[in-house]
């Protein structure tokens, strides 16, 4: 499965397929707690999400600290997004990622930057790589775009929800000028989450060279 997600200048997102067909949209909503709200209407599902401007409750298990960073309703099921930090052998080698539990699955999202080669969000479901989101490296006045490469059995709602969350919390630019983003991930554990062959395999399945 390949999806294109584009954040238009009016802050709303449009979703298209490999042939440019319209698959749905995601709209901004106002919230009661000064956060950011999103509501998606898709062909076969929907979700709502509220991103809090502050971290919520936190828990620690072994060397991982989890802090509540957002709430969402996916097809009627309430879920929470956690921002996680994991200690390394020293401060520099520690990593961060996001986590979301949906039904009986645990999704983890790892941000990997390869300098000018690209910026990626690697999506793991129960420790298996199931999707990679590729970010366009230029953003102009809220407008960013993303290509989502995924195995066919992965929840579309999860992928779109977190791709838009990633855009808002990490990459949205409020200025009118263009911004070129470059990210260099140095932690070995994070870099190993990215598999360059994964995207090639998904493209091959769709007849794309």
JSON list of N, CA, C and O in Angstrom, two decimals, residues 120-173:
[
{"chain": "A", "resi": 120, "resn": "UNK", "atom": "N", "xyz": [12.74, 9.89, 7.71]},
{"chain": "A", "resi": 120, "resn": "UNK", "atom": "CA", "xyz": [11.79, 8.79, 7.68]},
{"chain": "A", "resi": 120, "resn": "UNK", "atom": "C", "xyz": [11.19, 8.53, 9.06]},
{"chain": "A", "resi": 120, "resn": "UNK", "atom": "O", "xyz": [11.84, 8.76, 10.09]},
{"chain": "A", "resi": 121, "resn": "UNK", "atom": "N", "xyz": [9.97, 8.03, 9.03]},
{"chain": "A", "resi": 121, "resn": "UNK", "atom": "CA", "xyz": [9.33, 7.54, 10.24]},
{"chain": "A", "resi": 121, "resn": "UNK", "atom": "C", "xyz": [9.12, 6.04, 10.04]},
{"chain": "A", "resi": 121, "resn": "UNK", "atom": "O", "xyz": [8.36, 5.62, 9.16]},
{"chain": "A", "resi": 122, "resn": "UNK", "atom": "N", "xyz": [9.81, 5.24, 10.83]},
{"chain": "A", "resi": 122, "resn": "UNK", "atom": "CA", "xyz": [9.75, 3.78, 10.69]},
{"chain": "A", "resi": 122, "resn": "UNK", "atom": "C", "xyz": [8.73, 3.24, 11.69]},
{"chain": "A", "resi": 122, "resn": "UNK", "atom": "O", "xyz": [8.83, 3.48, 12.89]},
{"chain": "A", "resi": 123, "resn": "UNK", "atom": "N", "xyz": [7.74, 2.53, 11.16]},
{"chain": "A", "resi": 123, "resn": "UNK", "atom": "CA", "xyz": [6.60, 2.07, 11.96]},
{"chain": "A", "resi": 123, "resn": "UNK", "atom": "C", "xyz": [6.74, 0.57, 12.24]},
{"chain": "A", "resi": 123, "resn": "UNK", "atom": "O", "xyz": [6.79, -0.24, 11.31]},
{"chain": "A", "resi": 124, "resn": "UNK", "atom": "N", "xyz": [6.81, 0.24, 13.51]},
{"chain": "A", "resi": 124, "resn": "UNK", "atom": "CA", "xyz": [6.91, -1.15, 13.93]},
{"chain": "A", "resi": 124, "resn": "UNK", "atom": "C", "xyz": [5.63, -1.57, 14.64]},
{"chain": "A", "resi": 124, "resn": "UNK", "atom": "O", "xyz": [5.10, -0.84, 15.47]},
{"chain": "A", "resi": 125, "resn": "UNK", "atom": "N", "xyz": [5.12, -2.74, 14.29]},
{"chain": "A", "resi": 125, "resn": "UNK", "atom": "CA", "xyz": [3.98, -3.33, 14.97]},
{"chain": "A", "resi": 125, "resn": "UNK", "atom": "C", "xyz": [4.45, -4.60, 15.65]},
{"chain": "A", "resi": 125, "resn": "UNK", "atom": "O", "xyz": [4.88, -5.55, 14.98]},
{"chain": "A", "resi": 126, "resn": "UNK", "atom": "N", "xyz": [4.42, -4.60, 16.98]},
{"chain": "A", "resi": 126, "resn": "UNK", "atom": "CA", "xyz": [4.89, -5.77, 17.74]},
{"chain": "A", "resi": 126, "resn": "UNK", "atom": "C", "xyz": [6.27, -6.20, 17.27]},
{"chain": "A", "resi": 126, "resn": "UNK", "atom": "O", "xyz": [6.54, -7.36, 16.99]},
{"chain": "A", "resi": 127, "resn": "UNK", "atom": "N", "xyz": [7.17, -5.24, 17.14]},
{"chain": "A", "resi": 127, "resn": "UNK", "atom": "CA", "xyz": [8.59, -5.45, 16.82]},
{"chain": "A", "resi": 127, "resn": "UNK", "atom": "C", "xyz": [8.85, -5.82, 15.36]},
{"chain": "A", "resi": 127, "resn": "UNK", "atom": "O", "xyz": [9.97, -6.19, 15.00]},
{"chain": "A", "resi": 128, "resn": "UNK", "atom": "N", "xyz": [7.85, -5.72, 14.49]},
{"chain": "A", "resi": 128, "resn": "UNK", "atom": "CA", "xyz": [8.04, -5.99, 13.05]},
{"chain": "A", "resi": 128, "resn": "UNK", "atom": "C", "xyz": [7.87, -4.69, 12.26]},
{"chain": "A", "resi": 128, "resn": "UNK", "atom": "O", "xyz": [6.92, -3.95, 12.47]},
{"chain": "A", "resi": 129, "resn": "UNK", "atom": "N", "xyz": [8.80, -4.41, 11.36]},
{"chain": "A", "resi": 129, "resn": "UNK", "atom": "CA", "xyz": [8.69, -3.24, 10.49]},
{"chain": "A", "resi": 129, "resn": "UNK", "atom": "C", "xyz": [7.55, -3.44, 9.51]},
{"chain": "A", "resi": 129, "resn": "UNK", "atom": "O", "xyz": [7.57, -4.36, 8.70]},
{"chain": "A", "resi": 130, "resn": "UNK", "atom": "N", "xyz": [6.53, -2.56, 9.58]},
{"chain": "A", "resi": 130, "resn": "UNK", "atom": "CA", "xyz": [5.35, -2.74, 8.72]},
{"chain": "A", "resi": 130, "resn": "UNK", "atom": "C", "xyz": [5.09, -1.53, 7.83]},
{"chain": "A", "resi": 130, "resn": "UNK", "atom": "O", "xyz": [4.27, -1.61, 6.91]},
{"chain": "A", "resi": 131, "resn": "UNK", "atom": "N", "xyz": [5.78, -0.41, 8.07]},
{"chain": "A", "resi": 131, "resn": "UNK", "atom": "CA", "xyz": [5.56, 0.78, 7.23]},
{"chain": "A", "resi": 131, "resn": "UNK", "atom": "C", "xyz": [6.71, 1.76, 7.42]},
{"chain": "A", "resi": 131, "resn": "UNK", "atom": "O", "xyz": [7.35, 1.79, 8.48]},
{"chain": "A", "resi": 132, "resn": "UNK", "atom": "N", "xyz": [6.96, 2.54, 6.37]},
{"chain": "A", "resi": 132, "resn": "UNK", "atom": "CA", "xyz": [7.91, 3.65, 6.45]},
{"chain": "A", "resi": 132, "resn": "UNK", "atom": "C", "xyz": [7.25, 4.87, 5.82]},
{"chain": "A", "resi": 132, "resn": "UNK", "atom": "O", "xyz": [6.71, 4.80, 4.72]},
{"chain": "A", "resi": 133, "resn": "UNK", "atom": "N", "xyz": [7.30, 5.98, 6.54]},
{"chain": "A", "resi": 133, "resn": "UNK", "atom": "CA", "xyz": [6.78, 7.25, 6.05]},
{"chain": "A", "resi": 133, "resn": "UNK", "atom": "C", "xyz": [7.97, 8.11, 5.64]},
{"chain": "A", "resi": 133, "resn": "UNK", "atom": "O", "xyz": [8.88, 8.35, 6.44]},
{"chain": "A", "resi": 134, "resn": "UNK", "atom": "N", "xyz": [7.96, 8.58, 4.39]},
{"chain": "A", "resi": 134, "resn": "UNK", "atom": "CA", "xyz": [9.04, 9.41, 3.88]},
{"chain": "A", "resi": 134, "resn": "UNK", "atom": "C", "xyz": [8.57, 10.86, 3.82]},
{"chain": "A", "resi": 134, "resn": "UNK", "atom": "O", "xyz": [7.54, 11.16, 3.22]},
{"chain": "A", "resi": 135, "resn": "UNK", "atom": "N", "xyz": [9.32, 11.74, 4.44]},
{"chain": "A", "resi": 135, "resn": "UNK", "atom": "CA", "xyz": [8.95, 13.15, 4.48]},
{"chain": "A", "resi": 135, "resn": "UNK", "atom": "C", "xyz": [9.63, 13.94, 3.39]},
{"chain": "A", "resi": 135, "resn": "UNK", "atom": "O", "xyz": [10.84, 13.81, 3.17]},
{"chain": "A", "resi": 136, "resn": "UNK", "atom": "N", "xyz": [8.86, 14.79, 2.67]},
{"chain": "A", "resi": 136, "resn": "UNK", "atom": "CA", "xyz": [9.48, 15.74, 1.75]},
{"chain": "A", "resi": 136, "resn": "UNK", "atom": "C", "xyz": [10.32, 16.72, 2.57]},
{"chain": "A", "resi": 136, "resn": "UNK", "atom": "O", "xyz": [9.87, 17.20, 3.62]},
{"chain": "A", "resi": 137, "resn": "UNK", "atom": "N", "xyz": [11.53, 17.02, 2.13]},
{"chain": "A", "resi": 137, "resn": "UNK", "atom": "CA", "xyz": [12.46, 17.76, 2.96]},
{"chain": "A", "resi": 137, "resn": "UNK", "atom": "C", "xyz": [12.24, 19.27, 2.93]},
{"chain": "A", "resi": 137, "resn": "UNK", "atom": "O", "xyz": [12.92, 20.00, 3.65]},
{"chain": "A", "resi": 138, "resn": "UNK", "atom": "N", "xyz": [11.29, 19.73, 2.14]},
{"chain": "A", "resi": 138, "resn": "UNK", "atom": "CA", "xyz": [10.99, 21.17, 2.11]},
{"chain": "A", "resi": 138, "resn": "UNK", "atom": "C", "xyz": [9.58, 21.41, 2.64]},
{"chain": "A", "resi": 138, "resn": "UNK", "atom": "O", "xyz": [8.64, 20.72, 2.27]},
{"chain": "A", "resi": 139, "resn": "UNK", "atom": "N", "xyz": [9.44, 22.41, 3.50]},
{"chain": "A", "resi": 139, "resn": "UNK", "atom": "CA", "xyz": [8.14, 22.82, 4.03]},
{"chain": "A", "resi": 139, "resn": "UNK", "atom": "C", "xyz": [7.95, 24.30, 3.75]},
{"chain": "A", "resi": 139, "resn": "UNK", "atom": "O", "xyz": [8.87, 25.09, 3.93]},
{"chain": "A", "resi": 140, "resn": "UNK", "atom": "N", "xyz": [6.75, 24.67, 3.32]},
{"chain": "A", "resi": 140, "resn": "UNK", "atom": "CA", "xyz": [6.46, 26.07, 3.07]},
{"chain": "A", "resi": 140, "resn": "UNK", "atom": "C", "xyz": [5.09, 26.41, 3.64]},
{"chain": "A", "resi": 140, "resn": "UNK", "atom": "O", "xyz": [4.07, 25.90, 3.18]},
{"chain": "A", "resi": 141, "resn": "UNK", "atom": "N", "xyz": [5.07, 27.27, 4.65]},
{"chain": "A", "resi": 141, "resn": "UNK", "atom": "CA", "xyz": [3.84, 27.81, 5.24]},
{"chain": "A", "resi": 141, "resn": "UNK", "atom": "C", "xyz": [2.79, 26.72, 5.48]},
{"chain": "A", "resi": 141, "resn": "UNK", "atom": "O", "xyz": [1.76, 26.68, 4.83]},
{"chain": "A", "resi": 142, "resn": "UNK", "atom": "N", "xyz": [3.08, 25.85, 6.41]},
{"chain": "A", "resi": 142, "resn": "UNK", "atom": "CA", "xyz": [2.22, 24.74, 6.81]},
{"chain": "A", "resi": 142, "resn": "UNK", "atom": "C", "xyz": [2.21, 23.58, 5.82]},
{"chain": "A", "resi": 142, "resn": "UNK", "atom": "O", "xyz": [1.71, 22.51, 6.13]},
{"chain": "A", "resi": 143, "resn": "UNK", "atom": "N", "xyz": [2.68, 23.78, 4.61]},
{"chain": "A", "resi": 143, "resn": "UNK", "atom": "CA", "xyz": [2.48, 22.77, 3.57]},
{"chain": "A", "resi": 143, "resn": "UNK", "atom": "C", "xyz": [3.65, 21.78, 3.54]},
{"chain": "A", "resi": 143, "resn": "UNK", "atom": "O", "xyz": [4.75, 22.11, 3.11]},
{"chain": "A", "resi": 144, "resn": "UNK", "atom": "N", "xyz": [3.40, 20.56, 4.00]},
{"chain": "A", "resi": 144, "resn": "UNK", "atom": "CA", "xyz": [4.38, 19.48, 3.93]},
{"chain": "A", "resi": 144, "resn": "UNK", "atom": "C", "xyz": [3.73, 18.27, 3.31]},
{"chain": "A", "resi": 144, "resn": "UNK", "atom": "O", "xyz": [2.51, 18.12, 3.32]},
{"chain": "A", "resi": 145, "resn": "UNK", "atom": "N", "xyz": [4.53, 17.38, 2.74]},
{"chain": "A", "resi": 145, "resn": "UNK", "atom": "CA", "xyz": [3.96, 16.19, 2.10]},
{"chain": "A", "resi": 145, "resn": "UNK", "atom": "C", "xyz": [4.72, 14.95, 2.52]},
{"chain": "A", "resi": 145, "resn": "UNK", "atom": "O", "xyz": [5.93, 15.00, 2.83]},
{"chain": "A", "resi": 146, "resn": "UNK", "atom": "N", "xyz": [4.01, 13.82, 2.48]},
{"chain": "A", "resi": 146, "resn": "UNK", "atom": "CA", "xyz": [4.54, 12.56, 2.99]},
{"chain": "A", "resi": 146, "resn": "UNK", "atom": "C", "xyz": [4.10, 11.42, 2.08]},
{"chain": "A", "resi": 146, "resn": "UNK", "atom": "O", "xyz": [2.96, 11.39, 1.62]},
{"chain": "A", "resi": 147, "resn": "UNK", "atom": "N", "xyz": [5.02, 10.48, 1.85]},
{"chain": "A", "resi": 147, "resn": "UNK", "atom": "CA", "xyz": [4.70, 9.25, 1.15]},
{"chain": "A", "resi": 147, "resn": "UNK", "atom": "C", "xyz": [4.72, 8.12, 2.19]},
{"chain": "A", "resi": 147, "resn": "UNK", "atom": "O", "xyz": [5.69, 7.97, 2.94]},
{"chain": "A", "resi": 148, "resn": "UNK", "atom": "N", "xyz": [3.64, 7.35, 2.21]},
{"chain": "A", "resi": 148, "resn": "UNK", "atom": "CA", "xyz": [3.50, 6.27, 3.18]},
{"chain": "A", "resi": 148, "resn": "UNK", "atom": "C", "xyz": [3.59, 4.93, 2.45]},
{"chain": "A", "resi": 148, "resn": "UNK", "atom": "O", "xyz": [2.77, 4.64, 1.58]},
{"chain": "A", "resi": 149, "resn": "UNK", "atom": "N", "xyz": [4.59, 4.14, 2.79]},
{"chain": "A", "resi": 149, "resn": "UNK", "atom": "CA", "xyz": [4.80, 2.82, 2.19]},
{"chain": "A", "resi": 149, "resn": "UNK", "atom": "C", "xyz": [4.51, 1.78, 3.26]},
{"chain": "A", "resi": 149, "resn": "UNK", "atom": "O", "xyz": [5.14, 1.76, 4.31]},
{"chain": "A", "resi": 150, "resn": "UNK", "atom": "N", "xyz": [3.56, 0.90, 2.99]},
{"chain": "A", "resi": 150, "resn": "UNK", "atom": "CA", "xyz": [3.10, 0.01, 4.04]},
{"chain": "A", "resi": 150, "resn": "UNK", "atom": "C", "xyz": [2.73, -1.37, 3.51]},
{"chain": "A", "resi": 150, "resn": "UNK", "atom": "O", "xyz": [2.30, -1.52, 2.36]},
{"chain": "A", "resi": 151, "resn": "UNK", "atom": "N", "xyz": [2.84, -2.36, 4.39]},
{"chain": "A", "resi": 151, "resn": "UNK", "atom": "CA", "xyz": [2.26, -3.66, 4.11]},
{"chain": "A", "resi": 151, "resn": "UNK", "atom": "C", "xyz": [0.74, -3.52, 4.11]},
{"chain": "A", "resi": 151, "resn": "UNK", "atom": "O", "xyz": [0.17, -2.65, 4.77]},
{"chain": "A", "resi": 152, "resn": "UNK", "atom": "N", "xyz": [0.08, -4.38, 3.37]},
{"chain": "A", "resi": 152, "resn": "UNK", "atom": "CA", "xyz": [-1.36, -4.20, 3.14]},
{"chain": "A", "resi": 152, "resn": "UNK", "atom": "C", "xyz": [-2.23, -4.46, 4.36]},
{"chain": "A", "resi": 152, "resn": "UNK", "atom": "O", "xyz": [-3.38, -4.02, 4.41]},
{"chain": "A", "resi": 153, "resn": "UNK", "atom": "N", "xyz": [-1.71, -5.18, 5.36]},
{"chain": "A", "resi": 153, "resn": "UNK", "atom": "CA", "xyz": [-2.55, -5.52, 6.50]},
{"chain": "A", "resi": 153, "resn": "UNK", "atom": "C", "xyz": [-2.44, -4.54, 7.66]},
{"chain": "A", "resi": 153, "resn": "UNK", "atom": "O", "xyz": [-2.93, -4.79, 8.75]},
{"chain": "A", "resi": 154, "resn": "UNK", "atom": "N", "xyz": [-1.82, -3.38, 7.42]},
{"chain": "A", "resi": 154, "resn": "UNK", "atom": "CA", "xyz": [-1.64, -2.39, 8.47]},
{"chain": "A", "resi": 154, "resn": "UNK", "atom": "C", "xyz": [-2.82, -1.41, 8.46]},
{"chain": "A", "resi": 154, "resn": "UNK", "atom": "O", "xyz": [-3.32, -1.03, 7.40]},
{"chain": "A", "resi": 155, "resn": "UNK", "atom": "N", "xyz": [-3.25, -1.01, 9.65]},
{"chain": "A", "resi": 155, "resn": "UNK", "atom": "CA", "xyz": [-4.37, -0.07, 9.78]},
{"chain": "A", "resi": 155, "resn": "UNK", "atom": "C", "xyz": [-4.06, 1.26, 9.10]},
{"chain": "A", "resi": 155, "resn": "UNK", "atom": "O", "xyz": [-3.10, 1.95, 9.45]},
{"chain": "A", "resi": 156, "resn": "UNK", "atom": "N", "xyz": [-4.89, 1.61, 8.10]},
{"chain": "A", "resi": 156, "resn": "UNK", "atom": "CA", "xyz": [-4.73, 2.91, 7.42]},
{"chain": "A", "resi": 156, "resn": "UNK", "atom": "C", "xyz": [-4.92, 4.04, 8.41]},
{"chain": "A", "resi": 156, "resn": "UNK", "atom": "O", "xyz": [-4.21, 5.06, 8.36]},
{"chain": "A", "resi": 157, "resn": "UNK", "atom": "N", "xyz": [-5.87, 3.89, 9.33]},
{"chain": "A", "resi": 157, "resn": "UNK", "atom": "CA", "xyz": [-6.13, 4.94, 10.31]},
{"chain": "A", "resi": 157, "resn": "UNK", "atom": "C", "xyz": [-4.90, 5.22, 11.17]},
{"chain": "A", "resi": 157, "resn": "UNK", "atom": "O", "xyz": [-4.57, 6.38, 11.43]},
{"chain": "A", "resi": 158, "resn": "UNK", "atom": "N", "xyz": [-4.21, 4.17, 11.60]},
{"chain": "A", "resi": 158, "resn": "UNK", "atom": "CA", "xyz": [-3.01, 4.35, 12.41]},
{"chain": "A", "resi": 158, "resn": "UNK", "atom": "C", "xyz": [-1.95, 5.12, 11.64]},
{"chain": "A", "resi": 158, "resn": "UNK", "atom": "O", "xyz": [-1.33, 6.06, 12.14]},
{"chain": "A", "resi": 159, "resn": "UNK", "atom": "N", "xyz": [-1.73, 4.74, 10.39]},
{"chain": "A", "resi": 159, "resn": "UNK", "atom": "CA", "xyz": [-0.68, 5.36, 9.59]},
{"chain": "A", "resi": 159, "resn": "UNK", "atom": "C", "xyz": [-0.97, 6.84, 9.33]},
{"chain": "A", "resi": 159, "resn": "UNK", "atom": "O", "xyz": [-0.09, 7.69, 9.45]},
{"chain": "A", "resi": 160, "resn": "UNK", "atom": "N", "xyz": [-2.20, 7.15, 8.97]},
{"chain": "A", "resi": 160, "resn": "UNK", "atom": "CA", "xyz": [-2.56, 8.54, 8.68]},
{"chain": "A", "resi": 160, "resn": "UNK", "atom": "C", "xyz": [-2.58, 9.38, 9.95]},
{"chain": "A", "resi": 160, "resn": "UNK", "atom": "O", "xyz": [-2.14, 10.52, 9.96]},
{"chain": "A", "resi": 161, "resn": "UNK", "atom": "N", "xyz": [-3.10, 8.80, 11.01]},
{"chain": "A", "resi": 161, "resn": "UNK", "atom": "CA", "xyz": [-3.16, 9.52, 12.27]},
{"chain": "A", "resi": 161, "resn": "UNK", "atom": "C", "xyz": [-1.76, 9.92, 12.73]},
{"chain": "A", "resi": 161, "resn": "UNK", "atom": "O", "xyz": [-1.49, 11.08, 13.03]},
{"chain": "A", "resi": 162, "resn": "UNK", "atom": "N", "xyz": [-0.85, 8.94, 12.74]},
{"chain": "A", "resi": 162, "resn": "UNK", "atom": "CA", "xyz": [0.46, 9.27, 13.29]},
{"chain": "A", "resi": 162, "resn": "UNK", "atom": "C", "xyz": [1.30, 10.09, 12.32]},
{"chain": "A", "resi": 162, "resn": "UNK", "atom": "O", "xyz": [2.12, 10.89, 12.75]},
{"chain": "A", "resi": 163, "resn": "UNK", "atom": "N", "xyz": [1.11, 9.93, 11.02]},
{"chain": "A", "resi": 163, "resn": "UNK", "atom": "CA", "xyz": [1.84, 10.77, 10.06]},
{"chain": "A", "resi": 163, "resn": "UNK", "atom": "C", "xyz": [1.45, 12.24, 10.24]},
{"chain": "A", "resi": 163, "resn": "UNK", "atom": "O", "xyz": [2.31, 13.13, 10.20]},
{"chain": "A", "resi": 164, "resn": "UNK", "atom": "N", "xyz": [0.16, 12.51, 10.44]},
{"chain": "A", "resi": 164, "resn": "UNK", "atom": "CA", "xyz": [-0.28, 13.89, 10.65]},
{"chain": "A", "resi": 164, "resn": "UNK", "atom": "C", "xyz": [0.19, 14.39, 12.02]},
{"chain": "A", "resi": 164, "resn": "UNK", "atom": "O", "xyz": [0.58, 15.55, 12.16]},
{"chain": "A", "resi": 165, "resn": "UNK", "atom": "N", "xyz": [0.17, 13.53, 13.02]},
{"chain": "A", "resi": 165, "resn": "UNK", "atom": "CA", "xyz": [0.70, 13.89, 14.34]},
{"chain": "A", "resi": 165, "resn": "UNK", "atom": "C", "xyz": [2.18, 14.25, 14.24]},
{"chain": "A", "resi": 165, "resn": "UNK", "atom": "O", "xyz": [2.63, 15.25, 14.82]},
{"chain": "A", "resi": 166, "resn": "UNK", "atom": "N", "xyz": [2.93, 13.44, 13.53]},
{"chain": "A", "resi": 166, "resn": "UNK", "atom": "CA", "xyz": [4.37, 13.68, 13.34]},
{"chain": "A", "resi": 166, "resn": "UNK", "atom": "C", "xyz": [4.60, 15.01, 12.64]},
{"chain": "A", "resi": 166, "resn": "UNK", "atom": "O", "xyz": [5.49, 15.78, 13.01]},
{"chain": "A", "resi": 167, "resn": "UNK", "atom": "N", "xyz": [3.79, 15.30, 11.63]},
{"chain": "A", "resi": 167, "resn": "UNK", "atom": "CA", "xyz": [3.93, 16.56, 10.90]},
{"chain": "A", "resi": 167, "resn": "UNK", "atom": "C", "xyz": [3.69, 17.75, 11.82]},
{"chain": "A", "resi": 167, "resn": "UNK", "atom": "O", "xyz": [4.47, 18.71, 11.85]},
{"chain": "A", "resi": 168, "resn": "UNK", "atom": "N", "xyz": [2.62, 17.70, 12.60]},
{"chain": "A", "resi": 168, "resn": "UNK", "atom": "CA", "xyz": [2.25, 18.82, 13.45]},
{"chain": "A", "resi": 168, "resn": "UNK", "atom": "C", "xyz": [3.26, 19.05, 14.57]},
{"chain": "A", "resi": 168, "resn": "UNK", "atom": "O", "xyz": [3.67, 20.18, 14.82]},
{"chain": "A", "resi": 169, "resn": "UNK", "atom": "N", "xyz": [3.66, 17.99, 15.23]},
{"chain": "A", "resi": 169, "resn": "UNK", "atom": "CA", "xyz": [4.52, 18.14, 16.40]},
{"chain": "A", "resi": 169, "resn": "UNK", "atom": "C", "xyz": [5.99, 18.33, 16.07]},
{"chain": "A", "resi": 169, "resn": "UNK", "atom": "O", "xyz": [6.75, 18.86, 16.90]},
{"chain": "A", "resi": 170, "resn": "UNK", "atom": "N", "xyz": [6.42, 17.93, 14.89]},
{"chain": "A", "resi": 170, "resn": "UNK", "atom": "CA", "xyz": [7.84, 17.98, 14.58]},
{"chain": "A", "resi": 170, "resn": "UNK", "atom": "C", "xyz": [8.22, 18.92, 13.43]},
{"chain": "A", "resi": 170, "resn": "UNK", "atom": "O", "xyz": [9.29, 19.52, 13.44]},
{"chain": "A", "resi": 171, "resn": "UNK", "atom": "N", "xyz": [7.34, 19.09, 12.44]},
{"chain": "A", "resi": 171, "resn": "UNK", "atom": "CA", "xyz": [7.81, 19.71, 11.22]},
{"chain": "A", "resi": 171, "resn": "UNK", "atom": "C", "xyz": [6.99, 20.90, 10.71]},
{"chain": "A", "resi": 171, "resn": "UNK", "atom": "O", "xyz": [7.39, 21.56, 9.77]},
{"chain": "A", "resi": 172, "resn": "UNK", "atom": "N", "xyz": [5.86, 21.16, 11.30]},
{"chain": "A", "resi": 172, "resn": "UNK", "atom": "CA", "xyz": [5.03, 22.24, 10.78]},
{"chain": "A", "resi": 172, "resn": "UNK", "atom": "C", "xyz": [5.73, 23.59, 10.93]},
{"chain": "A", "resi": 172, "resn": "UNK", "atom": "O", "xyz": [6.24, 23.93, 12.00]},
{"chain": "A", "resi": 173, "resn": "UNK", "atom": "N", "xyz": [5.76, 24.36, 9.85]},
{"chain": "A", "resi": 173, "resn": "UNK", "atom": "CA", "xyz": [6.35, 25.68, 9.85]},
{"chain": "A", "resi": 173, "resn": "UNK", "atom": "C", "xyz": [5.24, 26.73, 9.77]},
{"chain": "A", "resi": 173, "resn": "UNK", "atom": "O", "xyz": [4.36, 26.64, 8.93]}
]
